[in-house]
Amino acid sequence: MLLEEKLADYRLLLASRSPRRRELLTASGLPYELADDFACEEIYPDTLPVRAVPLYLSQLKSEAYPRALSPRDILLTADTVVVCQGRVLGKPENPEQAARMLRRLSGGVHEVVSGVTLRTAKHRRSFSALTRVWMRPLREEEIACYVDRFRPLDKAGAYGVQEWIGLAAVEKINGSFYNVMGLPIQRVYTELERFIETL
């Protein structure tokens, strides 16, 4: 039985404003609905290891969801961060900060880590995925043009791998390409199937 058939008895709720996550979930063929928007202050302990941040935040978002889940609801929450030189790079607050982030990523290797949480009214399953990304050195005019043209203020690390910068500057990827887009969709697919089998 295909996973989409197994989901027939459930309602998969995607709690994300990210158009990339919506695009990837749609492309996977899995039926889902968008959860109602809700506020969640994305704060994590300073002592948390950087690779554990997105998993912590995905769980925080899941618990912050204000609606009671029905017995057939499966809530999906996710968070993605870029880790460079031991520092978490989230979404830039302005173009200047975006440019600074890209200078930090330029000519080096960084990690993209996503955390995902699946939750029903009674059960929860969380997991994370890590991808390493090699980026060639970027010239100042390239950074300025990318920030101005693509306005990457809604993206962790100030870039979208599916955009110009991914085509022209990313040299190599070790791990899931889609994780760099914001959702490790293959892992979501297999983990969701395992999760349903335990319900």
PDB file of C-alpha atoms in Angstrom:
ATOM      1  CA  MET A   1       0.000   0.000   0.000  1.00  0.00           C
ATOM      2  CA  LEU A   2       1.359   3.412  -0.954  1.00  0.00           C
ATOM      3  CA  LEU A   3       1.912   5.994   1.768  1.00  0.00           C
ATOM      4  CA  GLU A   4      -0.707   8.310   0.255  1.00  0.00           C
ATOM      5  CA  GLU A   5      -3.224   5.472   0.663  1.00  0.00           C
ATOM      6  CA  LYS A   6      -2.141   4.905   4.268  1.00  0.00           C
ATOM      7  CA  LEU A   7      -2.735   8.599   4.884  1.00  0.00           C
ATOM      8  CA  ALA A   8      -6.357   8.304   3.734  1.00  0.00           C
ATOM      9  CA  ASP A   9      -7.483   7.773   7.338  1.00  0.00           C
ATOM     10  CA  TYR A  10      -5.503  10.767   8.594  1.00  0.00           C
ATOM     11  CA  ARG A  11      -5.216  14.512   8.039  1.00  0.00           C
ATOM     12  CA  LEU A  12      -1.615  15.661   7.592  1.00  0.00           C
ATOM     13  CA  LEU A  13      -1.299  19.270   8.778  1.00  0.00           C
ATOM     14  CA  LEU A  14       1.729  21.256   7.643  1.00  0.00           C
ATOM     15  CA  ALA A  15       2.476  24.014  10.136  1.00  0.00           C
ATOM     16  CA  SER A  16       4.836  26.120   8.056  1.00  0.00           C
ATOM     17  CA  ARG A  17       4.758  29.410   6.182  1.00  0.00           C
ATOM     18  CA  SER A  18       7.653  28.325   3.964  1.00  0.00           C
ATOM     19  CA  PRO A  19       6.671  28.102   0.284  1.00  0.00           C
ATOM     20  CA  ARG A  20       9.594  25.710  -0.260  1.00  0.00           C
ATOM     21  CA  ARG A  21       8.253  23.219   2.288  1.00  0.00           C
ATOM     22  CA  ARG A  22       4.806  23.425   0.735  1.00  0.00           C
ATOM     23  CA  GLU A  23       6.300  22.891  -2.726  1.00  0.00           C
ATOM     24  CA  LEU A  24       8.293  19.836  -1.620  1.00  0.00           C
ATOM     25  CA  LEU A  25       5.394  18.227   0.211  1.00  0.00           C
ATOM     26  CA  THR A  26       3.154  18.789  -2.813  1.00  0.00           C
ATOM     27  CA  ALA A  27       5.774  17.314  -5.166  1.00  0.00           C
ATOM     28  CA  SER A  28       6.016  14.192  -2.983  1.00  0.00           C
ATOM     29  CA  GLY A  29       2.374  13.437  -3.775  1.00  0.00           C
ATOM     30  CA  LEU A  30       1.300  13.328  -0.148  1.00  0.00           C
ATOM     31  CA  PRO A  31      -2.095  14.865   0.635  1.00  0.00           C
ATOM     32  CA  TYR A  32      -1.863  17.601   3.247  1.00  0.00           C
ATOM     33  CA  GLU A  33      -3.581  20.701   4.542  1.00  0.00           C
ATOM     34  CA  LEU A  34      -2.034  23.908   5.800  1.00  0.00           C
ATOM     35  CA  ALA A  35      -2.374  24.378   9.527  1.00  0.00           C
ATOM     36  CA  ASP A  36      -3.657  27.690  10.822  1.00  0.00           C
ATOM     37  CA  ASP A  37      -0.935  30.292  11.352  1.00  0.00           C
ATOM     38  CA  PHE A  38       0.203  30.714  14.930  1.00  0.00           C
ATOM     39  CA  ALA A  39       2.903  32.568  16.804  1.00  0.00           C
ATOM     40  CA  CYS A  40       5.922  30.817  18.281  1.00  0.00           C
ATOM     41  CA  GLU A  41       8.914  32.641  19.713  1.00  0.00           C
ATOM     42  CA  GLU A  42      11.889  30.718  18.339  1.00  0.00           C
ATOM     43  CA  ILE A  43      14.226  30.929  21.312  1.00  0.00           C
ATOM     44  CA  TYR A  44      16.581  28.149  22.349  1.00  0.00           C
ATOM     45  CA  PRO A  45      19.030  27.706  25.261  1.00  0.00           C
ATOM     46  CA  ASP A  46      22.520  29.127  24.696  1.00  0.00           C
ATOM     47  CA  THR A  47      23.965  25.859  25.946  1.00  0.00           C
ATOM     48  CA  LEU A  48      22.241  23.802  23.240  1.00  0.00           C
ATOM     49  CA  PRO A  49      24.671  22.220  20.724  1.00  0.00           C
ATOM     50  CA  VAL A  50      24.285  24.015  17.395  1.00  0.00           C
ATOM     51  CA  ARG A  51      23.272  20.867  15.505  1.00  0.00           C
ATOM     52  CA  ALA A  52      20.470  20.259  18.028  1.00  0.00           C
ATOM     53  CA  VAL A  53      18.881  23.700  17.539  1.00  0.00           C
ATOM     54  CA  PRO A  54      16.501  22.888  14.644  1.00  0.00           C
ATOM     55  CA  LEU A  55      15.231  19.717  16.313  1.00  0.00           C
ATOM     56  CA  TYR A  56      14.549  21.674  19.509  1.00  0.00           C
ATOM     57  CA  LEU A  57      12.748  24.395  17.539  1.00  0.00           C
ATOM     58  CA  SER A  58      10.624  21.924  15.569  1.00  0.00           C
ATOM     59  CA  GLN A  59       9.451  20.440  18.871  1.00  0.00           C
ATOM     60  CA  LEU A  60       8.875  23.917  20.306  1.00  0.00           C
ATOM     61  CA  LYS A  61       6.693  24.824  17.305  1.00  0.00           C
ATOM     62  CA  SER A  62       4.776  21.562  17.642  1.00  0.00           C
ATOM     63  CA  GLU A  63       3.982  22.168  21.293  1.00  0.00           C
ATOM     64  CA  ALA A  64       3.055  25.806  20.579  1.00  0.00           C
ATOM     65  CA  TYR A  65       0.354  24.800  18.085  1.00  0.00           C
ATOM     66  CA  PRO A  66      -2.784  26.253  19.692  1.00  0.00           C
ATOM     67  CA  ARG A  67      -5.433  23.888  18.291  1.00  0.00           C
ATOM     68  CA  ALA A  68      -6.328  20.557  19.857  1.00  0.00           C
ATOM     69  CA  LEU A  69      -5.488  17.725  17.468  1.00  0.00           C
ATOM     70  CA  SER A  70      -8.268  15.308  16.571  1.00  0.00           C
ATOM     71  CA  PRO A  71      -7.530  11.548  16.679  1.00  0.00           C
ATOM     72  CA  ARG A  72      -6.899  11.565  12.912  1.00  0.00           C
ATOM     73  CA  ASP A  73      -4.625  14.650  12.785  1.00  0.00           C
ATOM     74  CA  ILE A  74      -0.858  14.445  12.199  1.00  0.00           C
ATOM     75  CA  LEU A  75       0.889  17.779  12.723  1.00  0.00           C
ATOM     76  CA  LEU A  76       4.185  18.366  10.893  1.00  0.00           C
ATOM     77  CA  THR A  77       6.505  21.129  12.112  1.00  0.00           C
ATOM     78  CA  ALA A  78      10.036  21.824  10.921  1.00  0.00           C
ATOM     79  CA  ASP A  79      12.960  24.170  11.331  1.00  0.00           C
ATOM     80  CA  THR A  80      16.152  24.594   9.300  1.00  0.00           C
ATOM     81  CA  VAL A  81      19.373  26.368  10.234  1.00  0.00           C
ATOM     82  CA  VAL A  82      22.727  26.928   8.590  1.00  0.00           C
ATOM     83  CA  VAL A  83      25.745  26.142  10.768  1.00  0.00           C
ATOM     84  CA  CYS A  84      29.017  27.827   9.832  1.00  0.00           C
ATOM     85  CA  GLN A  85      32.192  27.858  11.909  1.00  0.00           C
ATOM     86  CA  GLY A  86      30.249  26.645  14.932  1.00  0.00           C
ATOM     87  CA  ARG A  87      27.640  29.395  14.675  1.00  0.00           C
ATOM     88  CA  VAL A  88      23.951  29.165  13.850  1.00  0.00           C
ATOM     89  CA  LEU A  89      22.930  31.394  10.958  1.00  0.00           C
ATOM     90  CA  GLY A  90      19.191  31.916  10.967  1.00  0.00           C
ATOM     91  CA  LYS A  91      17.178  34.276   8.783  1.00  0.00           C
ATOM     92  CA  PRO A  92      18.823  37.675   8.268  1.00  0.00           C
ATOM     93  CA  GLU A  93      17.005  40.702   9.636  1.00  0.00           C
ATOM     94  CA  ASN A  94      18.090  43.069   6.843  1.00  0.00           C
ATOM     95  CA  PRO A  95      20.107  43.128   3.590  1.00  0.00           C
ATOM     96  CA  GLU A  96      23.307  44.120   5.412  1.00  0.00           C
ATOM     97  CA  GLN A  97      23.093  41.098   7.683  1.00  0.00           C
ATOM     98  CA  ALA A  98      22.329  38.891   4.669  1.00  0.00           C
ATOM     99  CA  ALA A  99      25.494  40.121   2.962  1.00  0.00           C
ATOM    100  CA  ARG A 100      27.553  39.445   6.096  1.00  0.00           C
ATOM    101  CA  MET A 101      26.211  35.882   6.250  1.00  0.00           C
ATOM    102  CA  LEU A 102      27.089  35.247   2.611  1.00  0.00           C
ATOM    103  CA  ARG A 103      30.622  36.560   3.169  1.00  0.00           C
ATOM    104  CA  ARG A 104      30.949  34.068   6.007  1.00  0.00           C
ATOM    105  CA  LEU A 105      29.749  31.192   3.788  1.00  0.00           C
ATOM    106  CA  SER A 106      31.853  32.246   0.790  1.00  0.00           C
ATOM    107  CA  GLY A 107      34.722  29.923  -0.097  1.00  0.00           C
ATOM    108  CA  GLY A 108      34.072  27.388   2.639  1.00  0.00           C
ATOM    109  CA  VAL A 109      32.009  24.450   3.846  1.00  0.00           C
ATOM    110  CA  HIS A 110      28.899  24.825   5.967  1.00  0.00           C
ATOM    111  CA  GLU A 111      26.164  22.543   7.268  1.00  0.00           C
ATOM    112  CA  VAL A 112      22.429  22.762   6.794  1.00  0.00           C
ATOM    113  CA  VAL A 113      20.507  21.020   9.570  1.00  0.00           C
ATOM    114  CA  SER A 114      16.751  20.486   9.653  1.00  0.00           C
ATOM    115  CA  GLY A 115      14.651  19.245  12.524  1.00  0.00           C
ATOM    116  CA  VAL A 116      11.211  17.753  11.922  1.00  0.00           C
ATOM    117  CA  THR A 117       8.499  16.760  14.390  1.00  0.00           C
ATOM    118  CA  LEU A 118       5.440  14.630  13.638  1.00  0.00           C
ATOM    119  CA  ARG A 119       2.765  14.699  16.339  1.00  0.00           C
ATOM    120  CA  THR A 120      -0.692  13.306  16.954  1.00  0.00           C
ATOM    121  CA  ALA A 121      -2.839  13.881  20.014  1.00  0.00           C
ATOM    122  CA  LYS A 122      -0.989  11.042  21.785  1.00  0.00           C
ATOM    123  CA  HIS A 123       2.268  10.324  19.942  1.00  0.00           C
ATOM    124  CA  ARG A 124       5.335  12.252  18.776  1.00  0.00           C
ATOM    125  CA  ARG A 125       8.310  11.424  16.556  1.00  0.00           C
ATOM    126  CA  SER A 126      11.199  13.798  15.901  1.00  0.00           C
ATOM    127  CA  PHE A 127      14.277  13.498  13.709  1.00  0.00           C
ATOM    128  CA  SER A 128      16.933  15.636  12.087  1.00  0.00           C
ATOM    129  CA  ALA A 129      18.906  15.649   8.846  1.00  0.00           C
ATOM    130  CA  LEU A 130      22.315  17.172   8.050  1.00  0.00           C
ATOM    131  CA  THR A 131      23.741  18.217   4.682  1.00  0.00           C
ATOM    132  CA  ARG A 132      27.219  19.635   4.022  1.00  0.00           C
ATOM    133  CA  VAL A 133      27.525  22.336   1.369  1.00  0.00           C
ATOM    134  CA  TRP A 134      30.680  23.578  -0.371  1.00  0.00           C
ATOM    135  CA  MET A 135      30.478  27.115  -1.755  1.00  0.00           C
ATOM    136  CA  ARG A 136      33.051  28.758  -4.011  1.00  0.00           C
ATOM    137  CA  PRO A 137      34.411  32.200  -3.117  1.00  0.00           C
ATOM    138  CA  LEU A 138      31.882  34.920  -3.936  1.00  0.00           C
ATOM    139  CA  ARG A 139      32.860  38.357  -5.215  1.00  0.00           C
ATOM    140  CA  GLU A 140      31.421  41.398  -3.473  1.00  0.00           C
ATOM    141  CA  GLU A 141      29.407  42.388  -6.553  1.00  0.00           C
ATOM    142  CA  GLU A 142      27.912  38.885  -6.690  1.00  0.00           C
ATOM    143  CA  ILE A 143      26.843  39.071  -3.057  1.00  0.00           C
ATOM    144  CA  ALA A 144      25.356  42.534  -3.542  1.00  0.00           C
ATOM    145  CA  CYS A 145      23.506  41.492  -6.699  1.00  0.00           C
ATOM    146  CA  TYR A 146      22.110  38.316  -5.121  1.00  0.00           C
ATOM    147  CA  VAL A 147      20.856  40.107  -1.997  1.00  0.00           C
ATOM    148  CA  ASP A 148      19.315  42.897  -4.070  1.00  0.00           C
ATOM    149  CA  ARG A 149      17.724  40.683  -6.715  1.00  0.00           C
ATOM    150  CA  PHE A 150      16.536  37.722  -4.619  1.00  0.00           C
ATOM    151  CA  ARG A 151      15.925  39.381  -1.208  1.00  0.00           C
ATOM    152  CA  PRO A 152      16.783  36.235   0.784  1.00  0.00           C
ATOM    153  CA  LEU A 153      15.555  37.578   4.130  1.00  0.00           C
ATOM    154  CA  ASP A 154      13.185  34.636   4.625  1.00  0.00           C
ATOM    155  CA  LYS A 155      15.924  32.018   4.252  1.00  0.00           C
ATOM    156  CA  ALA A 156      18.293  30.538   6.824  1.00  0.00           C
ATOM    157  CA  GLY A 157      21.852  31.523   6.000  1.00  0.00           C
ATOM    158  CA  ALA A 158      20.555  34.185   3.578  1.00  0.00           C
ATOM    159  CA  TYR A 159      20.421  31.978   0.502  1.00  0.00           C
ATOM    160  CA  GLY A 160      18.193  29.595  -1.411  1.00  0.00           C
ATOM    161  CA  VAL A 161      20.020  26.704  -3.069  1.00  0.00           C
ATOM    162  CA  GLN A 162      17.310  26.512  -5.746  1.00  0.00           C
ATOM    163  CA  GLU A 163      18.096  30.084  -6.827  1.00  0.00           C
ATOM    164  CA  TRP A 164      20.985  31.663  -8.766  1.00  0.00           C
ATOM    165  CA  ILE A 165      23.446  31.193  -5.930  1.00  0.00           C
ATOM    166  CA  GLY A 166      22.894  27.449  -5.893  1.00  0.00           C
ATOM    167  CA  LEU A 167      23.409  27.204  -9.633  1.00  0.00           C
ATOM    168  CA  ALA A 168      26.443  29.471  -9.824  1.00  0.00           C
ATOM    169  CA  ALA A 169      28.216  29.115  -6.488  1.00  0.00           C
ATOM    170  CA  VAL A 170      27.467  25.772  -4.796  1.00  0.00           C
ATOM    171  CA  GLU A 171      30.285  23.418  -5.801  1.00  0.00           C
ATOM    172  CA  LYS A 172      29.276  20.243  -3.983  1.00  0.00           C
ATOM    173  CA  ILE A 173      26.650  18.860  -1.640  1.00  0.00           C
ATOM    174  CA  ASN A 174      26.991  15.864   0.670  1.00  0.00           C
ATOM    175  CA  GLY A 175      23.500  14.838   1.790  1.00  0.00           C
ATOM    176  CA  SER A 176      19.979  15.758   0.787  1.00  0.00           C
ATOM    177  CA  PHE A 177      19.642  18.660  -1.669  1.00  0.00           C
ATOM    178  CA  TYR A 178      16.042  19.126  -0.541  1.00  0.00           C
ATOM    179  CA  ASN A 179      17.197  19.478   3.052  1.00  0.00           C
ATOM    180  CA  VAL A 180      19.119  22.574   1.921  1.00  0.00           C
ATOM    181  CA  MET A 181      15.849  23.860   0.431  1.00  0.00           C
ATOM    182  CA  GLY A 182      14.274  23.508   3.880  1.00  0.00           C
ATOM    183  CA  LEU A 183      12.768  20.033   4.204  1.00  0.00           C
ATOM    184  CA  PRO A 184      14.487  16.626   3.956  1.00  0.00           C
ATOM    185  CA  ILE A 185      11.498  15.276   2.068  1.00  0.00           C
ATOM    186  CA  GLN A 186      12.773  11.723   1.501  1.00  0.00           C
ATOM    187  CA  ARG A 187      13.386  11.362   5.241  1.00  0.00           C
ATOM    188  CA  VAL A 188       9.977  12.907   5.985  1.00  0.00           C
ATOM    189  CA  TYR A 189       8.371  10.363   3.650  1.00  0.00           C
ATOM    190  CA  THR A 190       9.993   7.325   5.290  1.00  0.00           C
ATOM    191  CA  GLU A 191       9.631   8.604   8.862  1.00  0.00           C
ATOM    192  CA  LEU A 192       5.968   9.418   8.269  1.00  0.00           C
ATOM    193  CA  GLU A 193       5.359   5.897   7.014  1.00  0.00           C
ATOM    194  CA  ARG A 194       7.040   4.410  10.109  1.00  0.00           C
ATOM    195  CA  PHE A 195       5.105   6.805  12.335  1.00  0.00           C
ATOM    196  CA  ILE A 196       1.734   5.754  10.888  1.00  0.00           C
ATOM    197  CA  GLU A 197       2.583   2.092  11.420  1.00  0.00           C
ATOM    198  CA  THR A 198       2.992   2.746  15.161  1.00  0.00           C
ATOM    199  CA  LEU A 199      -0.374   4.476  15.579  1.00  0.00           C
TER     200      LEU A 199
END
